[in-house]
Short mmCIF file of C-alpha atoms in Angstrom, two decimals:
data_model
loop_
_atom_site.label_atom_id
_atom_site.label_comp_id
_atom_site.label_asym_id
_atom_site.label_seq_id
_atom_site.Cartn_x
_atom_site.Cartn_y
_atom_site.Cartn_z
CA MET A 92 -25.17 -9.78 10.55
CA VAL A 93 -22.66 -7.55 8.48
CA SER A 94 -22.89 -8.37 4.53
CA LYS A 95 -19.41 -8.63 2.60
CA ILE A 96 -17.80 -5.24 2.08
CA LYS A 97 -16.82 -4.62 -1.46
CA PRO A 98 -14.40 -1.79 -3.00
CA LEU A 99 -15.25 1.29 -2.52
CA SER A 100 -14.94 4.24 -5.14
CA LEU A 101 -13.48 6.77 -3.66
CA GLY A 102 -12.30 10.73 -4.32
CA MET A 103 -13.93 14.24 -3.51
CA LEU A 104 -14.53 16.78 -6.10
CA LEU A 105 -11.81 18.73 -7.21
CA ALA A 106 -13.15 21.93 -8.81
CA LEU A 107 -16.00 22.73 -10.94
CA SER A 108 -16.27 24.78 -13.77
CA ALA A 109 -18.82 26.83 -14.97
CA THR A 110 -19.85 23.72 -17.34
CA ALA A 111 -20.32 22.08 -14.29
CA ALA A 112 -21.91 23.96 -11.69
CA GLN A 113 -25.02 22.46 -12.48
CA ALA A 114 -23.89 18.79 -12.17
CA GLU A 115 -25.29 16.76 -10.37
CA ILE A 116 -22.40 15.67 -7.42
CA ARG A 117 -22.66 13.24 -4.52
CA PHE A 118 -20.68 13.66 -1.67
CA ASN A 119 -19.51 11.10 0.64
CA GLY A 120 -16.20 10.79 2.65
CA PHE A 121 -14.79 8.34 5.86
CA ALA A 122 -13.01 8.40 9.06
CA SER A 123 -10.68 6.41 11.18
CA ILE A 124 -9.79 7.59 15.24
CA GLN A 125 -7.59 5.25 16.10
CA ALA A 126 -5.47 5.14 19.86
CA GLY A 127 -2.69 3.15 19.94
CA SER A 128 -0.25 2.51 21.98
CA THR A 129 2.91 0.11 22.45
CA LEU A 130 3.51 -1.97 25.21
CA SER A 131 7.02 -0.84 26.83
CA SER A 132 8.86 1.28 26.82
CA SER A 133 11.59 0.38 24.47
CA ASP A 134 8.86 -0.86 21.39
CA SER A 135 8.37 1.22 18.45
CA LEU A 136 5.82 0.17 15.64
CA TYR A 137 4.04 1.60 13.12
CA GLY A 138 4.76 4.99 14.22
CA PHE A 139 3.99 4.15 17.88
CA ASP A 140 5.72 4.16 21.09
CA ASN A 141 4.34 3.64 24.75
CA GLU A 142 2.80 7.02 24.53
CA VAL A 143 -0.99 6.29 24.10
CA ASP A 144 -1.61 8.56 20.65
CA PHE A 145 -4.56 9.98 18.75
CA LYS A 146 -3.23 11.26 16.09
CA ASN A 147 -0.44 9.18 13.91
CA GLU A 148 -3.10 6.79 12.67
CA SER A 149 -6.40 9.27 12.60
CA LEU A 150 -7.52 10.09 9.22
CA PHE A 151 -10.43 11.89 8.15
CA ALA A 152 -11.22 12.06 3.97
CA LEU A 153 -14.17 13.99 2.07
CA GLN A 154 -15.26 12.38 -1.79
CA ALA A 155 -17.25 14.17 -4.58
CA GLN A 156 -18.32 12.22 -7.47
CA ALA A 157 -19.66 15.44 -10.86
CA ASP A 158 -21.51 14.01 -13.59
CA LEU A 159 -21.33 16.62 -16.30
CA GLY A 160 -23.16 14.03 -18.35
CA GLU A 161 -22.88 12.42 -21.67
CA ARG A 162 -20.49 9.31 -19.76
CA LEU A 163 -18.04 12.13 -18.70
CA SER A 164 -17.62 12.65 -15.18
CA VAL A 165 -14.97 14.07 -11.89
CA THR A 166 -13.93 12.27 -9.12
CA ALA A 167 -11.35 13.53 -6.50
CA GLN A 168 -10.92 12.57 -2.67
CA LEU A 169 -9.28 15.37 -0.55
CA MET A 170 -7.36 13.55 2.60
CA GLY A 171 -6.31 14.82 6.37
CA ARG A 172 -4.41 12.53 8.55
CA GLY A 173 -2.75 12.87 11.70
CA ALA A 174 0.43 11.69 11.07
CA ASN A 175 0.94 14.96 8.67
CA ASP A 176 -1.30 17.34 11.32
CA PHE A 177 -4.39 16.90 9.40
CA LYS A 178 -2.82 19.03 5.95
CA ALA A 179 -5.78 18.42 3.70
CA GLU A 180 -4.45 16.97 0.04
CA PHE A 181 -5.56 15.56 -3.15
CA GLU A 182 -5.03 11.39 -3.01
CA TRP A 183 -6.98 10.85 -6.41
CA ALA A 184 -8.25 13.93 -8.64
CA TYR A 185 -9.33 12.01 -12.40
CA LEU A 186 -11.64 12.08 -15.19
CA THR A 187 -13.78 9.52 -15.82
CA TYR A 188 -15.28 8.54 -19.51
CA GLU A 189 -17.43 5.54 -19.46
CA LEU A 190 -17.05 3.96 -23.55
CA ASN A 191 -19.46 1.62 -22.50
CA HIS A 192 -21.35 0.17 -20.01
CA GLN A 193 -18.47 -2.43 -19.89
CA THR A 194 -15.69 -0.13 -20.28
CA ARG A 195 -14.05 3.22 -18.99
CA ILE A 196 -11.25 5.52 -18.83
CA ASN A 197 -9.77 7.14 -15.94
CA ALA A 198 -7.07 10.43 -16.23
CA GLY A 199 -5.57 12.09 -14.35
CA ARG A 200 -3.73 11.38 -10.64
CA LEU A 201 -5.16 7.59 -9.75
CA ARG A 202 -4.36 5.39 -7.13
CA THR A 203 -1.76 3.29 -8.19
CA PRO A 204 -3.31 -0.62 -8.68
CA PHE A 205 -0.36 -2.94 -6.62
CA TYR A 206 -2.55 -4.46 -3.78
CA ARG A 207 -5.97 -6.45 -3.96
CA TYR A 208 -7.14 -3.28 -0.82
CA SER A 209 -4.82 -0.47 -2.91
CA ASP A 210 -8.26 1.28 -3.80
CA PHE A 211 -9.53 1.56 -0.95
CA MET A 212 -6.66 0.90 2.07
CA ASP A 213 -7.29 4.65 3.93
CA VAL A 214 -11.15 3.37 4.36
CA GLY A 215 -10.67 0.87 7.08
CA TYR A 216 -14.45 0.67 7.29
CA ALA A 217 -13.84 -2.31 4.02
CA TYR A 218 -11.84 -4.26 6.31
CA ASP A 219 -11.68 -6.26 9.67
CA TRP A 220 -7.90 -5.07 10.61
CA ALA A 221 -6.76 -2.04 12.91
CA ARG A 222 -4.20 -1.42 9.24
CA VAL A 223 -3.77 -2.88 5.68
CA PRO A 224 -0.74 -5.68 6.54
CA ARG A 225 2.23 -3.61 6.48
CA SER A 226 4.56 -6.07 4.85
CA VAL A 227 3.10 -5.84 1.84
CA TYR A 228 1.40 -2.73 1.81
CA ASN A 229 5.42 -1.17 1.94
CA LEU A 230 5.53 0.65 -1.09
CA ASP A 231 4.00 3.83 -0.55
CA PHE A 232 4.09 5.45 -3.62
CA ASN A 233 0.40 4.60 -3.89
CA ASN A 234 -0.94 7.22 -6.11
CA LEU A 235 0.79 8.33 -10.33
CA GLU A 236 -0.41 10.48 -12.62
CA GLY A 237 -1.58 9.41 -15.52
CA VAL A 238 -4.23 6.88 -17.45
CA SER A 239 -5.65 3.59 -16.95
CA LEU A 240 -8.09 1.71 -18.67
CA VAL A 241 -11.20 -0.27 -16.65
CA ARG A 242 -13.15 -3.02 -18.71
CA PHE A 243 -16.10 -5.18 -16.45
CA GLY A 244 -17.22 -8.72 -18.08
CA GLN A 245 -18.06 -12.61 -17.62
CA LEU A 246 -16.50 -15.43 -18.48
CA GLY A 247 -18.86 -17.61 -17.83
CA GLU A 248 -20.35 -17.43 -14.32
CA VAL A 249 -17.62 -15.82 -13.63
CA ASP A 250 -17.17 -11.90 -13.16
CA SER A 251 -14.00 -10.37 -14.46
CA THR A 252 -12.23 -6.51 -13.78
CA LEU A 253 -8.99 -5.94 -15.59
CA GLN A 254 -7.66 -2.54 -15.58
CA LEU A 255 -5.09 -1.42 -17.28
CA ILE A 256 -2.70 1.79 -16.42
CA LEU A 257 -0.03 3.80 -17.50
CA GLY A 258 1.52 6.41 -16.01
CA ASN A 259 4.47 8.14 -13.61
CA TYR A 260 5.70 8.97 -10.08
CA SER A 261 7.22 11.90 -8.42
CA GLY A 262 7.97 12.14 -5.33
CA THR A 263 9.44 10.81 -1.39
CA THR A 264 9.82 7.19 -0.09
CA ASN A 265 10.62 6.01 3.17
CA ILE A 266 11.11 2.25 1.68
CA THR A 267 14.94 3.33 1.89
CA PRO A 268 17.15 3.31 5.13
CA ALA A 269 16.86 7.16 4.59
CA PRO A 270 14.28 9.07 2.92
CA ALA A 271 14.81 9.26 -0.81
CA ASP A 272 13.10 11.56 -4.16
CA ILE A 273 11.96 8.88 -6.11
CA ASP A 274 10.86 8.86 -9.68
CA ILE A 275 9.36 6.51 -11.46
CA GLU A 276 9.12 6.62 -15.80
CA ARG A 277 6.98 4.89 -17.70
CA VAL A 278 4.95 2.86 -15.43
CA ALA A 279 3.04 0.00 -17.45
CA GLY A 280 0.93 -2.34 -15.99
CA ALA A 281 -2.48 -4.76 -15.86
CA THR A 282 -4.77 -5.96 -12.93
CA TRP A 283 -6.90 -8.93 -13.02
CA GLU A 284 -9.62 -10.13 -10.71
CA LEU A 285 -11.95 -12.54 -11.03
CA THR A 286 -14.86 -13.00 -8.29
CA GLN A 287 -17.40 -16.23 -8.59
CA GLY A 288 -19.14 -16.36 -5.59
CA ASN A 289 -17.20 -16.26 -2.42
CA PHE A 290 -14.66 -16.76 -4.07
CA THR A 291 -11.55 -14.31 -5.23
CA ALA A 292 -8.37 -13.42 -6.85
CA ARG A 293 -6.49 -11.17 -8.22
CA LEU A 294 -3.00 -10.61 -9.82
CA ALA A 295 -0.77 -7.23 -10.82
CA TYR A 296 1.74 -7.11 -12.69
CA LEU A 297 3.93 -3.27 -12.92
CA THR A 298 6.88 -2.05 -14.39
CA GLY A 299 8.42 1.03 -14.53
CA LYS A 300 12.15 2.90 -15.21
CA LEU A 301 12.98 3.53 -10.87
CA THR A 302 15.68 6.54 -9.82
CA MET A 303 16.43 7.07 -6.41
CA VAL A 304 18.63 9.85 -4.36
CA ASP A 305 19.18 10.48 -0.88
CA GLN A 306 18.02 14.05 0.63
CA ASP A 307 20.90 13.60 2.95
CA GLY A 308 24.12 13.09 0.19
CA GLU A 309 25.37 11.36 2.27
CA LEU A 310 24.62 7.60 -0.41
CA SER A 311 25.67 10.58 -3.35
CA GLY A 312 29.05 10.72 -1.78
CA LEU A 313 30.14 7.36 -0.50
CA LEU A 314 29.05 6.87 -4.43
CA ASN A 315 31.08 9.77 -5.90
CA LEU A 316 33.99 8.69 -3.87
CA LEU A 317 33.83 5.30 -4.92
CA VAL A 318 34.44 6.37 -8.88
CA GLN A 319 37.44 8.63 -7.97
CA SER A 320 38.76 5.81 -6.35
CA GLY A 321 38.38 3.18 -9.46
CA PHE A 322 35.75 1.26 -7.87
CA ALA A 323 33.21 2.47 -10.38
CA ASP A 324 31.61 -1.47 -10.68
CA THR A 325 30.81 -1.18 -7.05
CA ALA A 326 29.32 2.18 -7.58
CA SER A 327 27.26 0.90 -10.80
CA GLN A 328 26.15 -1.29 -8.30
CA ILE A 329 24.66 0.40 -5.89
CA ARG A 330 23.65 4.22 -7.68
CA ILE A 331 19.65 3.52 -8.97
CA GLU A 332 19.29 4.86 -11.80
CA ASP A 333 16.77 4.42 -14.48
CA ALA A 334 16.29 0.56 -13.16
CA ASN A 335 13.84 -1.58 -14.39
CA SER A 336 11.22 -2.33 -11.99
CA VAL A 337 8.84 -4.92 -11.47
CA PHE A 338 6.13 -5.42 -9.18
CA MET A 339 4.00 -9.21 -9.03
CA GLY A 340 1.06 -9.52 -6.90
CA LEU A 341 -1.53 -12.64 -6.14
CA ALA A 342 -4.35 -12.32 -3.59
CA LEU A 343 -7.35 -14.57 -2.66
CA GLY A 344 -10.19 -14.41 -1.08
CA TYR A 345 -13.12 -16.12 0.62
CA ASP A 346 -16.06 -14.36 2.36
CA ASN A 347 -19.44 -16.70 3.07
CA GLY A 348 -20.64 -13.90 5.33
CA SER A 349 -19.57 -15.98 7.86
CA VAL A 350 -15.93 -16.90 7.38
CA VAL A 351 -13.32 -14.80 6.14
CA LEU A 352 -10.47 -16.00 4.19
CA SER A 353 -7.93 -13.93 2.37
CA GLY A 354 -3.97 -14.12 1.64
CA GLU A 355 -2.05 -11.75 -0.17
CA VAL A 356 2.03 -12.44 -1.69
CA VAL A 357 4.09 -9.71 -3.71
CA ARG A 358 7.68 -9.74 -5.28
CA ALA A 359 8.92 -6.08 -6.31
CA ARG A 360 12.68 -6.22 -7.68
CA VAL A 361 14.27 -3.34 -9.00
CA LYS A 362 17.44 -4.72 -11.23
CA ASP A 363 20.94 -4.26 -10.56
CA THR A 364 20.99 -1.90 -7.90
CA VAL A 365 21.66 -1.69 -3.93
CA ILE A 366 18.14 -2.40 -3.59
CA PRO A 367 17.47 -6.59 -3.02
CA THR A 368 14.26 -7.95 -3.72
CA GLN A 369 10.89 -7.03 -1.33
CA ASN A 370 9.32 -10.44 -1.27
CA GLY A 371 5.44 -9.91 1.92
CA TYR A 372 2.85 -12.19 2.06
CA TYR A 373 0.50 -12.03 4.86
CA LEU A 374 -2.84 -14.89 6.28
CA SER A 375 -6.03 -13.54 7.36
CA ALA A 376 -8.93 -15.67 9.31
CA GLY A 377 -11.83 -14.36 10.86
CA TYR A 378 -15.42 -15.72 11.57
CA ARG A 379 -18.22 -13.44 11.65
CA ILE A 380 -20.72 -13.61 14.58
CA ASN A 381 -23.28 -11.56 14.23
CA SER A 382 -21.83 -8.17 14.93
CA TYR A 383 -18.91 -9.33 15.83
CA THR A 384 -15.87 -10.80 13.66
CA PRO A 385 -13.37 -11.41 15.65
CA PHE A 386 -9.75 -12.45 13.22
CA VAL A 387 -5.74 -13.37 13.55
CA SER A 388 -3.52 -12.93 10.92
CA PHE A 389 0.17 -13.43 10.04
CA GLU A 390 2.27 -11.84 7.85
CA ARG A 391 6.41 -12.20 6.74
CA GLN A 392 8.51 -9.86 5.03
CA ASP A 393 12.21 -10.81 4.36
CA ASN A 394 14.55 -8.89 1.91
CA ASP A 395 18.29 -10.06 1.41
CA GLY A 396 20.77 -7.20 1.43
CA LYS A 397 22.98 -8.00 -1.74
CA ALA A 398 25.99 -8.92 0.15
CA GLU A 399 27.53 -10.49 -3.28
CA ILE A 400 28.02 -6.15 -3.68
CA TYR A 401 30.60 -6.14 -0.68
CA GLN A 402 32.00 -9.58 -0.36
CA ALA A 403 33.88 -8.20 -4.46
CA LEU A 404 35.74 -6.17 -2.66
CA SER A 405 39.14 -7.20 -0.91
CA ALA A 406 38.30 -7.44 3.18
CA GLU A 407 41.54 -4.23 3.35
CA ASN A 408 39.46 -2.34 0.94
CA PRO A 409 38.52 1.07 2.64
CA PHE A 410 35.53 1.41 1.86
CA ARG A 411 34.27 -1.97 2.65
CA PRO A 412 32.73 -1.18 5.44
CA ALA A 413 30.73 1.92 4.06
CA VAL A 414 29.08 -0.01 1.31
CA THR A 415 28.86 -3.42 3.87
CA GLY A 416 26.29 -0.97 5.76
CA VAL A 417 24.71 0.60 2.51
CA VAL A 418 24.09 -2.75 2.03
CA GLU A 419 23.10 -4.22 5.01
CA SER A 420 20.52 -1.70 5.71
CA PHE A 421 18.34 -2.83 3.01
CA THR A 422 17.78 -6.29 4.80
CA THR A 423 14.54 -6.81 6.56
CA LYS A 424 13.12 -9.98 7.67
CA ARG A 425 9.89 -9.51 9.74
CA ASP A 426 7.24 -11.49 10.88
CA THR A 427 4.25 -10.11 12.77
CA TRP A 428 1.31 -11.48 14.34
CA ASN A 429 -2.41 -10.00 14.98
CA ILE A 430 -5.40 -10.78 16.78
CA GLY A 431 -7.44 -8.20 16.96
CA SER A 432 -11.72 -8.35 16.74
CA ARG A 433 -14.55 -6.14 14.94
CA TYR A 434 -18.14 -4.83 16.25
CA ASP A 435 -20.08 -3.51 13.91
CA PHE A 436 -22.14 -1.41 16.74
CA HIS A 437 -23.53 0.82 14.15
CA PRO A 438 -24.49 0.90 10.40
CA SER A 439 -21.89 3.27 9.35
CA ALA A 440 -19.87 3.02 11.83
CA ALA A 441 -17.20 0.27 13.05
CA LEU A 442 -15.43 -0.71 16.71
CA LYS A 443 -12.03 -2.36 16.46
CA VAL A 444 -9.31 -3.51 18.87
CA GLN A 445 -5.89 -5.21 17.46
CA TYR A 446 -3.00 -7.05 19.02
CA SER A 447 0.18 -6.94 17.62
CA SER A 448 3.69 -8.47 18.52
CA GLN A 449 6.63 -8.48 15.35
CA LYS A 450 9.61 -9.94 15.38
CA ASP A 451 12.03 -8.58 13.78
CA LYS A 452 15.04 -10.53 13.39
CA VAL A 453 17.65 -8.69 12.31
CA ALA A 454 17.37 -6.30 15.04
CA ASP A 455 16.72 -9.12 17.57
CA ARG A 456 14.31 -7.43 19.10
CA ARG A 457 10.22 -8.10 19.84
CA ASP A 458 7.83 -4.85 19.45
CA GLN A 459 4.04 -4.56 20.14
CA LEU A 460 1.29 -2.73 19.63
CA LEU A 461 -2.32 -2.42 21.23
CA SER A 462 -4.47 -0.63 18.97
CA VAL A 463 -7.88 0.74 19.85
CA GLY A 464 -10.31 3.13 17.10
CA ILE A 465 -13.17 3.60 15.36
CA ASP A 466 -13.39 3.47 10.97
CA LEU A 467 -16.95 5.07 9.85
CA VAL A 468 -18.00 6.48 6.71
CA PHE A 469 -20.49 8.80 5.63
#
């Protein structure tokens, strides 16, 4: 019988100073060996095509934690992803100081706590699906440099975990139609998770100042032309510079050892820019039968491009086609069904099979994917 899986504390030691050389160090890790193929030569989904691919979603990670004594510890995580030719990179690297047995402060490279499974979204063994629901887990700036405060407590019979976070992110993103460089400054937010018996609820709210620059320069070139041609107002509605952004999330879960139910809904908004409000949710249900857990889930991603930007331009305006193309490239409407099963054939390993069928309403196409993989912890 599979016991309930709790969030894992992940990380790997980045470096040990001479002072820390005598510290107690604990090592462990996790891995996913995942193969996938679409069911048609015209299908493409999650980086897979109709050639069987063992690299795309496979990964290996090591983690370590060193207790430096006097309530101070250091944690880091080193991961190699098949999509990046297993090039090892540090996902996490931070210090933890325990103010008391209920409160701790983390500082360094941290996981951005957008989602319920953020802290262990790469640990496939921690959930039944082959992958976390992409219609919800689609923000690819998963880490930030900053500080967080975590407070554990009790509200009557309810377990409470409150996290406050502050930091910055700088890197690249693929949430735009073309890869872009992105900076998010003054990220600030809070998450609150409540657990009572078989029930779990989680709230997340984060804000930040977002600046994004396209790598190929096409969008920047269009913005310059608009300004030079007297359409500065239109350019200002497209430009993504020091824009106020807000993320909100709600997750619910139920697990009585046999029935496993979960759902999550998210909403992200970047004010006064071309980026539309991002909406997504999923619902999932599974049932454990000894070592087997068959499941079914449904996902939806629904982002409407801001048509009012190009509708403000006259039909004869020479820039309208280009502006329309930019605006509509952000429109996303996808429904995804997933059916699969998990088999815990070993105390530390699980075999998973999952069929996914995604309907892209904008492109008017359906893509199907079959995945088979093994997730393990060690």
